[in-house]
PDB file of C-alpha atoms and ligand atoms in Angstrom:
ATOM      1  CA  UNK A 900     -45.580-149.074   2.015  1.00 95.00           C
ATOM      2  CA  UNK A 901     -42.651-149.256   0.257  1.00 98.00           C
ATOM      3  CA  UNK A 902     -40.833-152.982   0.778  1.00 98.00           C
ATOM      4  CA  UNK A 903     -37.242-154.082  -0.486  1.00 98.00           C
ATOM      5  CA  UNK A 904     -36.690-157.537   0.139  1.00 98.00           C
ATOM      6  CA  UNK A 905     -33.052-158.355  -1.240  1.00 98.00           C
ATOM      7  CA  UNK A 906     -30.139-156.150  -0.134  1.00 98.00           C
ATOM      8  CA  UNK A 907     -26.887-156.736   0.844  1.00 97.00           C
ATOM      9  CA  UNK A 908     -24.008-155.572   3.069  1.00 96.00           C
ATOM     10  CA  UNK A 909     -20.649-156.226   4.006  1.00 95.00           C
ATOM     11  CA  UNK A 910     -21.186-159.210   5.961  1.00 94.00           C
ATOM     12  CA  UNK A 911     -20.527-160.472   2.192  1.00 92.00           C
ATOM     13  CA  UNK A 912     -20.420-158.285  -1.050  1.00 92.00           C
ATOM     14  CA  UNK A 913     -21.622-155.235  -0.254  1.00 93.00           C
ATOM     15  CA  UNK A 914     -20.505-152.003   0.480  1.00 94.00           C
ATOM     16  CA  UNK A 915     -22.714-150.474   3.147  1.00 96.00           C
ATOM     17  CA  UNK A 916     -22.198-152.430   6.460  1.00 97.00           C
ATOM     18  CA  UNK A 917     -25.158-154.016   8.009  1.00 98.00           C
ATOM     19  CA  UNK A 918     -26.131-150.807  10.427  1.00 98.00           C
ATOM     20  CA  UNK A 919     -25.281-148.287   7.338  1.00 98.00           C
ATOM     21  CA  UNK A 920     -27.600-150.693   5.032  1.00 98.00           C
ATOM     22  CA  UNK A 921     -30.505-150.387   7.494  1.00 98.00           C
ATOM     23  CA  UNK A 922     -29.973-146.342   7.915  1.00 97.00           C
ATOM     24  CA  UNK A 923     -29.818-145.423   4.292  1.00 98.00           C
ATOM     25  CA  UNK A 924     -32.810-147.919   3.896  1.00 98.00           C
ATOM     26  CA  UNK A 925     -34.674-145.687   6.635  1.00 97.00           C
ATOM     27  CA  UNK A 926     -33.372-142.679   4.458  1.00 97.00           C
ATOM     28  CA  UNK A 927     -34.588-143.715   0.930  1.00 97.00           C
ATOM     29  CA  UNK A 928     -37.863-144.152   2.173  1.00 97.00           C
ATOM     30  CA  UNK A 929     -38.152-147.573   2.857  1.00 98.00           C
ATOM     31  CA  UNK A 930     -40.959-149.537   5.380  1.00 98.00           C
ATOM     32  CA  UNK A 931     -39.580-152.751   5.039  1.00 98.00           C
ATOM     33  CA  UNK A 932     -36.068-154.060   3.898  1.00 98.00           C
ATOM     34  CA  UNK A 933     -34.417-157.401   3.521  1.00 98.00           C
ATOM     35  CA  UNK A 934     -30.791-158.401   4.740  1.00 98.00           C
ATOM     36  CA  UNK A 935     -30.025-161.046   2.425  1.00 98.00           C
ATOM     37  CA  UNK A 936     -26.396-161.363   2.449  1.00 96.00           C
ATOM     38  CA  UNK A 937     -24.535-164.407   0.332  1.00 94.00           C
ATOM     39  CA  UNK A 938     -24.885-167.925   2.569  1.00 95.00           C
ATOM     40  CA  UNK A 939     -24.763-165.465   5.789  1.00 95.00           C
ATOM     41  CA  UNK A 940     -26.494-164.742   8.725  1.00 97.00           C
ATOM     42  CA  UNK A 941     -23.464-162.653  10.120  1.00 95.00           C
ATOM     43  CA  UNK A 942     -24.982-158.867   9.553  1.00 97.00           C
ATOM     44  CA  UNK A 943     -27.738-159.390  11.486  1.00 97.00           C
ATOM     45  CA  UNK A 944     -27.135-158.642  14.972  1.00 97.00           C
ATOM     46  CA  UNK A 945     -25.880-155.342  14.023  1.00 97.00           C
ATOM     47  CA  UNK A 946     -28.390-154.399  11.672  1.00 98.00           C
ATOM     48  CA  UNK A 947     -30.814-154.765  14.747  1.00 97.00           C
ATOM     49  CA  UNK A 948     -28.658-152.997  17.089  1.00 96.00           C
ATOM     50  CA  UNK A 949     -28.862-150.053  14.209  1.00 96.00           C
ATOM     51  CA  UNK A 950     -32.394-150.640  12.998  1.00 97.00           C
ATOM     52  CA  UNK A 951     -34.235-146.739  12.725  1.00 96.00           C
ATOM     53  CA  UNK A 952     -37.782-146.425  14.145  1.00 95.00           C
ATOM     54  CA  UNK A 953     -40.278-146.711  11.323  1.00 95.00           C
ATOM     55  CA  UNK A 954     -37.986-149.322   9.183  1.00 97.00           C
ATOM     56  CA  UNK A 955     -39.222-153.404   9.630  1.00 98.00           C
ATOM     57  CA  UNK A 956     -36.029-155.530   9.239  1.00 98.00           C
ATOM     58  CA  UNK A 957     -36.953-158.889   7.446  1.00 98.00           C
ATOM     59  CA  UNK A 958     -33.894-161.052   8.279  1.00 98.00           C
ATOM     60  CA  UNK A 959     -32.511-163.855   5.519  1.00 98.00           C
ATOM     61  CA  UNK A 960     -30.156-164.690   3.014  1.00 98.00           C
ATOM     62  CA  UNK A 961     -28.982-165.480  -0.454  1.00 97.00           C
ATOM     63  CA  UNK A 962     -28.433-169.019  -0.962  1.00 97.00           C
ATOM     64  CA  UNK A 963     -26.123-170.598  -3.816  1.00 95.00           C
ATOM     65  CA  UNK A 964     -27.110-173.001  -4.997  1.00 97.00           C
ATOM     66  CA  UNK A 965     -26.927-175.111  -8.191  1.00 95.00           C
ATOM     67  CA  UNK A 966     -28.707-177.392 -10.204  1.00 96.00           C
ATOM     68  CA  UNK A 967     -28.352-179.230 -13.882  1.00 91.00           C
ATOM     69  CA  UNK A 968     -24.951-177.407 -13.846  1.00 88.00           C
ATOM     70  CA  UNK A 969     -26.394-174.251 -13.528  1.00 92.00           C
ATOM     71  CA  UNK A 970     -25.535-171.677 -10.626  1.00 91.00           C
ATOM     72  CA  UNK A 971     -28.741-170.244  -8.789  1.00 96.00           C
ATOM     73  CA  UNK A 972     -29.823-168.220  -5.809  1.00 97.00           C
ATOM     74  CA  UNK A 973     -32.367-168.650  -3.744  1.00 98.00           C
ATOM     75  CA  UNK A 974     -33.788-165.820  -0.761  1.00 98.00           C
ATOM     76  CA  UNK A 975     -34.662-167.707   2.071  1.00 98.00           C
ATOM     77  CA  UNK A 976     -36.637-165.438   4.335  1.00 98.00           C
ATOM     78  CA  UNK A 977     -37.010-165.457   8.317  1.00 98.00           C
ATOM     79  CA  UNK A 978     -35.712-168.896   8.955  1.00 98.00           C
ATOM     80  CA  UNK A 979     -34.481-169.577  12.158  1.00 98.00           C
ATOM     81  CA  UNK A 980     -30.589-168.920  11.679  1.00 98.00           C
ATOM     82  CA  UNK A 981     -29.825-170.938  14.950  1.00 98.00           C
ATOM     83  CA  UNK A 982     -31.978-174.552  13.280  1.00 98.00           C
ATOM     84  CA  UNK A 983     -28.430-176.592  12.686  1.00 98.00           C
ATOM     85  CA  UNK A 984     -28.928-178.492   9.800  1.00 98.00           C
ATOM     86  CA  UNK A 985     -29.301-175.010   7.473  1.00 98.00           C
ATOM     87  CA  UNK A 986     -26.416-173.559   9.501  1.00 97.00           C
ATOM     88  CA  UNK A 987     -24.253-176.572   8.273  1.00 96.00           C
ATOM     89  CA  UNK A 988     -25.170-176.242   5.031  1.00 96.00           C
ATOM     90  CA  UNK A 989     -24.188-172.373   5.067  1.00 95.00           C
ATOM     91  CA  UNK A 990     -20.931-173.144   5.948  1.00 94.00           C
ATOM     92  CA  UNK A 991     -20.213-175.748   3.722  1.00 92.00           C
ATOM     93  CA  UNK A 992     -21.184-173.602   0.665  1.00 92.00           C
ATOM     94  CA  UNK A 993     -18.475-170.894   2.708  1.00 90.00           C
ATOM     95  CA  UNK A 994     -15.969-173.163   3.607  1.00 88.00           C
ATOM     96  CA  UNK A 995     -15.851-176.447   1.557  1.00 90.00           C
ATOM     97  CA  UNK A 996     -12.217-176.658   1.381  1.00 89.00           C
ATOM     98  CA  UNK A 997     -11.552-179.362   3.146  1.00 90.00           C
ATOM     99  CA  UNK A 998     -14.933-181.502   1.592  1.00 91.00           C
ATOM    100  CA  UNK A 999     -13.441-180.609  -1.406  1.00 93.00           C
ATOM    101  CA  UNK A1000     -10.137-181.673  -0.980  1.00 94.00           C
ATOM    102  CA  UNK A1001     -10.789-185.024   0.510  1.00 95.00           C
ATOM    103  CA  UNK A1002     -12.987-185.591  -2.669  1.00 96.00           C
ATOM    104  CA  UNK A1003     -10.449-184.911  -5.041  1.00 97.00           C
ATOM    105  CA  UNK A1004      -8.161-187.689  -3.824  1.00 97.00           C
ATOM    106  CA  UNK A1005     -10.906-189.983  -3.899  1.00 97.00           C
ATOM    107  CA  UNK A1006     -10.864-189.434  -7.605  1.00 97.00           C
ATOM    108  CA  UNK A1007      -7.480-189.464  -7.825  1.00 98.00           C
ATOM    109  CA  UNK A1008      -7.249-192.989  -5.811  1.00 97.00           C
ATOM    110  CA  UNK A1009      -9.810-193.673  -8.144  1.00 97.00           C
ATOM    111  CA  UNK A1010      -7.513-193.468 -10.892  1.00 97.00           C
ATOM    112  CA  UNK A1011      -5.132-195.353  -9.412  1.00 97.00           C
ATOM    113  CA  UNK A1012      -2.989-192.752  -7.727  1.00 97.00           C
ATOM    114  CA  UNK A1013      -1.958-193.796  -4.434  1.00 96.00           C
ATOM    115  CA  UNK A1014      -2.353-190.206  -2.550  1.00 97.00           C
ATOM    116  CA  UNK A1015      -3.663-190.452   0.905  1.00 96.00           C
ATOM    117  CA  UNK A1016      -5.781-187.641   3.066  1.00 96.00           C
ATOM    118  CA  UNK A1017      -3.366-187.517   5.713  1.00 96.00           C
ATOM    119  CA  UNK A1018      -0.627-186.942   3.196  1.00 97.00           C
ATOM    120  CA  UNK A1019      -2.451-183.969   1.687  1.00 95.00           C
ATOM    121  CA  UNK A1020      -2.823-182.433   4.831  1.00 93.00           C
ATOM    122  CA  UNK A1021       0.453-183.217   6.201  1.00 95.00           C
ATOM    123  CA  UNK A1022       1.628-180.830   3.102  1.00 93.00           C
ATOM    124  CA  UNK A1023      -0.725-178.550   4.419  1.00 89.00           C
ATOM    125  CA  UNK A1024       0.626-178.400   7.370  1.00 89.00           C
ATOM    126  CA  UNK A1025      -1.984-176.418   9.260  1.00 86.00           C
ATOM    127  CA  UNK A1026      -3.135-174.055   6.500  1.00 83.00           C
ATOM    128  CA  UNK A1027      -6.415-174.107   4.940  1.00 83.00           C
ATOM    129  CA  UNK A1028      -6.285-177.230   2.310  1.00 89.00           C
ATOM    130  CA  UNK A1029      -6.677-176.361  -1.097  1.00 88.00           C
ATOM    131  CA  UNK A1030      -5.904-177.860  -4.760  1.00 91.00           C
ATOM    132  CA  UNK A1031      -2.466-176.459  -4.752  1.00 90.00           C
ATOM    133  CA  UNK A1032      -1.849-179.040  -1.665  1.00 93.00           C
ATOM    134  CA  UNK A1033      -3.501-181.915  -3.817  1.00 95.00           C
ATOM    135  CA  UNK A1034      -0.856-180.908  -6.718  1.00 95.00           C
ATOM    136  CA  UNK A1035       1.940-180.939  -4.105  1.00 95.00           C
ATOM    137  CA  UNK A1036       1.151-184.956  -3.386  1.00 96.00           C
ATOM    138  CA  UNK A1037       1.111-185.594  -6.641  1.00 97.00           C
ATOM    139  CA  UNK A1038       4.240-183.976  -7.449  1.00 96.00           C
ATOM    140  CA  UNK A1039       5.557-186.063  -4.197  1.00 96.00           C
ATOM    141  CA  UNK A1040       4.249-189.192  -6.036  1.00 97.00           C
ATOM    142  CA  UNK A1041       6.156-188.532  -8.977  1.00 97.00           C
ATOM    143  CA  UNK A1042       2.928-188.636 -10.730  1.00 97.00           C
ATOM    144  CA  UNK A1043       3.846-185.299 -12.391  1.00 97.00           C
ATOM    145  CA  UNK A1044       6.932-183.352 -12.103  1.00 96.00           C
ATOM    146  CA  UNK A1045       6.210-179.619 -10.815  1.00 94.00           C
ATOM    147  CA  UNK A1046       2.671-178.366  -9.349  1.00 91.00           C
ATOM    148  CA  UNK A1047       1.179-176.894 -12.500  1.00 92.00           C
ATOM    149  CA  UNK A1048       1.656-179.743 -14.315  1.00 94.00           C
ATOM    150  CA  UNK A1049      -0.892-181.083 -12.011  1.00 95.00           C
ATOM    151  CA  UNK A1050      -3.718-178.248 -12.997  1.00 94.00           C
ATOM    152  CA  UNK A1051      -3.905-180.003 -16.357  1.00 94.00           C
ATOM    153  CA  UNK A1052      -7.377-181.496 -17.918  1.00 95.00           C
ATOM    154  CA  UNK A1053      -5.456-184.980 -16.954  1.00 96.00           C
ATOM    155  CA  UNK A1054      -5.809-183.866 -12.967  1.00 97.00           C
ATOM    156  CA  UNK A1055      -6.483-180.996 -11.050  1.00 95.00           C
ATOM    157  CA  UNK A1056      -7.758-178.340 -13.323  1.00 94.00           C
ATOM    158  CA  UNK A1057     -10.925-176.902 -13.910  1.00 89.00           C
ATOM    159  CA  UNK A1058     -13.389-179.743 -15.716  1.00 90.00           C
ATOM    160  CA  UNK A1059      -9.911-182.245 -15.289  1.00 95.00           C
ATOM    161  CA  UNK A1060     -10.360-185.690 -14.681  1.00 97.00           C
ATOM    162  CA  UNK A1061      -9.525-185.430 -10.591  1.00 97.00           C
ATOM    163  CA  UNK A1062     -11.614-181.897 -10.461  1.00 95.00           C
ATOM    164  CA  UNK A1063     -14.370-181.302  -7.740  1.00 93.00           C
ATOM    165  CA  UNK A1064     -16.527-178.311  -8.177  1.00 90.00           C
ATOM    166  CA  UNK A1065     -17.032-176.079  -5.445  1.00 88.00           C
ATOM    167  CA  UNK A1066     -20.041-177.074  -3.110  1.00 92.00           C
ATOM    168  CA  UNK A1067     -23.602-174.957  -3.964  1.00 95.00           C
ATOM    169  CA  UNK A1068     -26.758-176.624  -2.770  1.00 97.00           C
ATOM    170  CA  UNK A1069     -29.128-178.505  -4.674  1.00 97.00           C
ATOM    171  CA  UNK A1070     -32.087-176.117  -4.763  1.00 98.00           C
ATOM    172  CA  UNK A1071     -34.288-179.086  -3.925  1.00 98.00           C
ATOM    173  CA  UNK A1072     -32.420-179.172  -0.774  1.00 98.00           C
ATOM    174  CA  UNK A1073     -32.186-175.618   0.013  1.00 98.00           C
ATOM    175  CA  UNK A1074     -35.943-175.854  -0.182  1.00 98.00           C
ATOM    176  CA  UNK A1075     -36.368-178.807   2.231  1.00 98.00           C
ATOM    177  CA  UNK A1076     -33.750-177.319   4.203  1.00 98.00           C
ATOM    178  CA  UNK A1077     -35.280-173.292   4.638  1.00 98.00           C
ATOM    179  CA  UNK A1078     -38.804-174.869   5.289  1.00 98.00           C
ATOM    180  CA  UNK A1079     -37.447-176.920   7.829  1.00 98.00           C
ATOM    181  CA  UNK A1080     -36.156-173.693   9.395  1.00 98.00           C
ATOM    182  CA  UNK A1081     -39.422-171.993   9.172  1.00 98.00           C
ATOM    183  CA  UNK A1082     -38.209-169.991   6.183  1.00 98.00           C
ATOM    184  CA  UNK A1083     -39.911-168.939   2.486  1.00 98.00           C
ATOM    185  CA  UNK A1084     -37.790-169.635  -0.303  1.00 98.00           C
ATOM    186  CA  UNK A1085     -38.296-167.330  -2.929  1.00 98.00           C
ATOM    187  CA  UNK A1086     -36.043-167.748  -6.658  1.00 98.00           C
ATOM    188  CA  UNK A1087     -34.151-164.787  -7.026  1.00 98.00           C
ATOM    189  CA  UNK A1088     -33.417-163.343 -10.662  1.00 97.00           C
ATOM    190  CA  UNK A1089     -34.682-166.574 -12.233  1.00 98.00           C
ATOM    191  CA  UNK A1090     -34.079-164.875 -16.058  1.00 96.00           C
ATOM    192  CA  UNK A1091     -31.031-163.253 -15.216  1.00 93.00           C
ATOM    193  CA  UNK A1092     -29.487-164.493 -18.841  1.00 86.00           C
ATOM    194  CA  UNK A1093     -26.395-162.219 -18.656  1.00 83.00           C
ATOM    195  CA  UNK A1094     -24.866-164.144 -15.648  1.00 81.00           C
ATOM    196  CA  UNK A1095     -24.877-167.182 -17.547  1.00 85.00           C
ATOM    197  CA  UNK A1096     -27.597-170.304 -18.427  1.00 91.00           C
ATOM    198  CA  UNK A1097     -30.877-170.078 -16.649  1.00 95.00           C
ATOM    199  CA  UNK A1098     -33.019-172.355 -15.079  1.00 97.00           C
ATOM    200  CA  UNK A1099     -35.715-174.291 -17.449  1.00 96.00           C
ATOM    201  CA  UNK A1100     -39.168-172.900 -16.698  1.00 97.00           C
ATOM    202  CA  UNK A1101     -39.882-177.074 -16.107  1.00 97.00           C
ATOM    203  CA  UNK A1102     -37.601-177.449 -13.392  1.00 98.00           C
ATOM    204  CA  UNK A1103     -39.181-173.898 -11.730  1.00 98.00           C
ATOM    205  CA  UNK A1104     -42.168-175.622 -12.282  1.00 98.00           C
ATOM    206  CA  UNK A1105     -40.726-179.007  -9.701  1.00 98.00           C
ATOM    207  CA  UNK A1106     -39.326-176.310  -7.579  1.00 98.00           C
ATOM    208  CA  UNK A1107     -42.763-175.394  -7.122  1.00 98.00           C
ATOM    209  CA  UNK A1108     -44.169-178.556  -6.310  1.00 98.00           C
ATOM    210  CA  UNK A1109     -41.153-179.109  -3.798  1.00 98.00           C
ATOM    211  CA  UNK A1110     -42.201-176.020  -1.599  1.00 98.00           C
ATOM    212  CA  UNK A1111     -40.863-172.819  -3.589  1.00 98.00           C
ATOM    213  CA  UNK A1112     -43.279-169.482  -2.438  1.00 98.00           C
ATOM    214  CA  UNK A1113     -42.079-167.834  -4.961  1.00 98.00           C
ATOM    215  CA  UNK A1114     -39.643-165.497  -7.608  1.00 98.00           C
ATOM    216  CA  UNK A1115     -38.470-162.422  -8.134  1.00 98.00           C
ATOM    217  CA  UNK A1116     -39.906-160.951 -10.814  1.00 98.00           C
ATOM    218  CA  UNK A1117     -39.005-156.957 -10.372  1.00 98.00           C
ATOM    219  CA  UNK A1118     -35.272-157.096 -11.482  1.00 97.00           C
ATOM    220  CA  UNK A1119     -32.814-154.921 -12.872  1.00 96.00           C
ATOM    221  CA  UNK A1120     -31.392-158.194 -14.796  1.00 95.00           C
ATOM    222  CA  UNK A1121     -34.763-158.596 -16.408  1.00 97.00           C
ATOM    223  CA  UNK A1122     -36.177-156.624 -19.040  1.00 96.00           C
ATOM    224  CA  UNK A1123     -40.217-155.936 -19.735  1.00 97.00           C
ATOM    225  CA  UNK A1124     -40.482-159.405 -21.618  1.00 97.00           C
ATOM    226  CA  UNK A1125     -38.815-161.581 -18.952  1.00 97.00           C
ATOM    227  CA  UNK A1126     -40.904-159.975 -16.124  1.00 98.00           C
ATOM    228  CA  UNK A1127     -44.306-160.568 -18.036  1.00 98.00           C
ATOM    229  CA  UNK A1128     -42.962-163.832 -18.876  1.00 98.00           C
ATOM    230  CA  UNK A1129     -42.256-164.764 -15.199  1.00 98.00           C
ATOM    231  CA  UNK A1130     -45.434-163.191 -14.023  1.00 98.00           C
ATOM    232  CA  UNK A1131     -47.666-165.515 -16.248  1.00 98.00           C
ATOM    233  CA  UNK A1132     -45.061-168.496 -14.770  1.00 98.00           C
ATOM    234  CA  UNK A1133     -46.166-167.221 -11.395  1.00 98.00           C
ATOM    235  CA  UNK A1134     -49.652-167.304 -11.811  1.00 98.00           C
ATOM    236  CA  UNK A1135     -49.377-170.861 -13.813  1.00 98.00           C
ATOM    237  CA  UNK A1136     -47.400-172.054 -10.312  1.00 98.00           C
ATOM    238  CA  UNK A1137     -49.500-170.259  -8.019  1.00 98.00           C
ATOM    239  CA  UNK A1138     -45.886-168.434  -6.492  1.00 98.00           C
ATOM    240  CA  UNK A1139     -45.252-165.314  -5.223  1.00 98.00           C
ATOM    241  CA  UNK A1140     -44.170-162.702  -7.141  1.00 98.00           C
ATOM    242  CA  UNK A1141     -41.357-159.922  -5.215  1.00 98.00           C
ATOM    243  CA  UNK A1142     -39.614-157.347  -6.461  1.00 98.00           C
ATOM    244  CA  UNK A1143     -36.298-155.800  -4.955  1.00 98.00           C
ATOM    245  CA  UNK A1144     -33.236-153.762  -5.697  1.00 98.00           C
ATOM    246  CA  UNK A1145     -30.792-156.548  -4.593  1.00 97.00           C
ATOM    247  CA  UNK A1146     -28.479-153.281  -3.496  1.00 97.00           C
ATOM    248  CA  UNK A1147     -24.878-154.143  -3.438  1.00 95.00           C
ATOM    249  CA  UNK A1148     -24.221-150.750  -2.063  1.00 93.00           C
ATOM    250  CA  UNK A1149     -21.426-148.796  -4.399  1.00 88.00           C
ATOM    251  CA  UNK A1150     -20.445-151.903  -6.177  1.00 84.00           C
ATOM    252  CA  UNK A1151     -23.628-151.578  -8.299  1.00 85.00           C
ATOM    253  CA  UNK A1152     -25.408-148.609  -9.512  1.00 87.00           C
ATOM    254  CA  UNK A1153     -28.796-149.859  -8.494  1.00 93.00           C
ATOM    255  CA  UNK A1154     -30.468-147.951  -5.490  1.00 96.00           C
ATOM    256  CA  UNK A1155     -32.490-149.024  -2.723  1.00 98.00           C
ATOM    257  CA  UNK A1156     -35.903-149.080  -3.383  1.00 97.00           C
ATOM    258  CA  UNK A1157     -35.327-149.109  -6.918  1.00 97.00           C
ATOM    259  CA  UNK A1158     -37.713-152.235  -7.118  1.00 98.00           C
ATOM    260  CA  UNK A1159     -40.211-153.184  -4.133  1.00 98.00           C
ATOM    261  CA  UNK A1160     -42.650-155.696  -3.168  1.00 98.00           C
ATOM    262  CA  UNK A1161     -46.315-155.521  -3.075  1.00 98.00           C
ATOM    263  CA  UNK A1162     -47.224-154.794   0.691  1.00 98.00           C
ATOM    264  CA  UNK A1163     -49.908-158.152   0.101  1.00 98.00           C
ATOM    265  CA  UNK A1164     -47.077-160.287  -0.831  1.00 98.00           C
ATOM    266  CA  UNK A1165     -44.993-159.225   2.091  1.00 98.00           C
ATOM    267  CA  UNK A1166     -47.914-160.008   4.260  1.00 98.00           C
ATOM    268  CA  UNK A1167     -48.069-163.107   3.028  1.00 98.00           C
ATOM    269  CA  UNK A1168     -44.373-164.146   3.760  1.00 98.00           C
ATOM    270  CA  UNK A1169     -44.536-163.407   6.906  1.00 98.00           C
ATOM    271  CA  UNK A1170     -47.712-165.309   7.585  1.00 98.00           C
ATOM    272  CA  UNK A1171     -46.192-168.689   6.317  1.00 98.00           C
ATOM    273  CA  UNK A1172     -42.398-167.723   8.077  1.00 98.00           C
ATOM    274  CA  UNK A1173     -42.096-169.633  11.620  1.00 98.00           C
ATOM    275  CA  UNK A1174     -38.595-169.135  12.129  1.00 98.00           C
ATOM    276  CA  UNK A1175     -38.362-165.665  12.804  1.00 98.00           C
ATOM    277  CA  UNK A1176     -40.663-162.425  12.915  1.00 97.00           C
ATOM    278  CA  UNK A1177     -39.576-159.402  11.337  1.00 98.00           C
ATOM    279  CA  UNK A1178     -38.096-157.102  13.394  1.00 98.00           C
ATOM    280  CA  UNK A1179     -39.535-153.139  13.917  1.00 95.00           C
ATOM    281  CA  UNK A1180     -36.979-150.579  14.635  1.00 90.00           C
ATOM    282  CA  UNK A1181     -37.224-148.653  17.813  1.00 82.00           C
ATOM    283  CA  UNK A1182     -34.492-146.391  17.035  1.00 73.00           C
ATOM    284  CA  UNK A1183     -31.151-147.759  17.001  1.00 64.00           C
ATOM    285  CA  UNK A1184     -27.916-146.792  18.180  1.00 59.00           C
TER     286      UNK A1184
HETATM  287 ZN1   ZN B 456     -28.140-163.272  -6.665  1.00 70.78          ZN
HETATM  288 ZN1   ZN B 457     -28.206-160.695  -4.346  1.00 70.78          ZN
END
């Protein structure tokens, strides 16, 4: 059995769409695969519709999250994408403009400048708010005298004093969050040092008394010495160990397949899921 549990499709950053994700899956030789597409649910139905007879469809998704100040994903797997208080949180990480916003003239009002929500989105005026809108006021103000004086370490720019960071969840919440779903959680690319700081092997370690089933060990972002270090983690934390391509389609070289999951592992996931079965393929359209 041959078992890819991270892929992804154009429903966010890949290249195949859902229904050409699930056929080329079928035609590499897979059992099993994974839609895990970035905070989304949105490829599913038509992966379904296209599933091939002999390919199992696990359904889930690729959360981002962040914690310490350092960007994460997490694979939730075969929660229930309907349960509402997940569903909120997946739009918020899409769409957090308006969060955002309102929490950048807190800060400013905090510093004493009188902007107001209502003027910020009267400068709007019907378009989706964003920090250019928040300049705008304070240009109004007088506080500054054109908009990119406001996107200065004094205001509005990255790391400035009146800055909000875009929303990812606190893995501690995804956790409580997926589980309440009826979803597995498992840490995807946990040592993947190029893309920037990784998580301490202490705080995986919390993660794993909060609920975490378990990481992804079988990565192209981790070399022979990561892997056996994340195994021996694994075993230490009694977690899961997967393995998958996380297939971007052409926008990566990696194929599907390339890493899989032990068929006993997969078993397992779906034994503690609640929110969702996988789906068989009977064919497709
Ligand atoms: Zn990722
Ligand atoms: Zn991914």
């Amino acid at each position: 059995m041959r078992i890819d549990l991270h892929c992804h499709s154009t429903a966010s950053d890949g290249t195949d769409t859902p229904a050409g994700l699930v056929r080329n899956a079928a035609a590499a030789g897979l059992d099993v695969v994974a839609l895990t597409d970035h905070d989304t649910t949105r490829g599913y139905a038509e992966a379904v519709a296209a599933l091939p007879e002999g390919l199992t469809l696990v359904t889930g998704a690729e959360l981002s999250c962040r914690v310490d100040g350092i960007s994460m994903h997490m694979l939730a797997y075969l929660f229930d994408p309907a349960e509402p208080a997940l569903l909120a949180e997946r739009e918020l990480v899409r769409d957090d403009r308006v969060p955002r916003a309102k929490a950048m003239v807190a800060k400013l009002a905090a510093l004493g400048v009188p902007v107001t929500w209502e003027q910020v989105e009267r400068i709007a005026a019907g378009g989706s708010v964003g920090r250019p809108h928040v300049a705008t006021a304070l240009v109004e103000l007088g506080v500054v005298p054109t908009v990119s004086d406001a996107f200065t370490e004094e205001w509005l720019a990255d790391g400035g004093r009146a800055f909000v960071e875009k929303h990812e969840t606190d893995p501690f919440e995804a956790i409580r969050l997926v589980k309440g779903a009826g979803g597995v959680c498992v840490f995807a690319h946990p040592a993947a040092a190029k893309r920037g700081r990784t998580v301490p092997e202490s705080r995986i370690a919390e993660l794993a008394e909060a609920g975490l089933d378990g990481i992804e060990v079988d990565h192209m972002d981790h070399d022979a010495e990561a892997r056996e270090r994340l195994r021996g983690l694994a075993k230490d934390l009694d977690l899961l160990v997967t393995g998958s391509s996380d297939y971007h389609g052409s926008r990566k070289t990696v194929s599907l397949g390339a890493y899989t999951t032990d068929p006993e592992v997969y078993g397992e996931i779906t034994r503690r899921a609640t929110g969702a079965f996988p789906v068989p393929g009977t064919g497709g359209v």
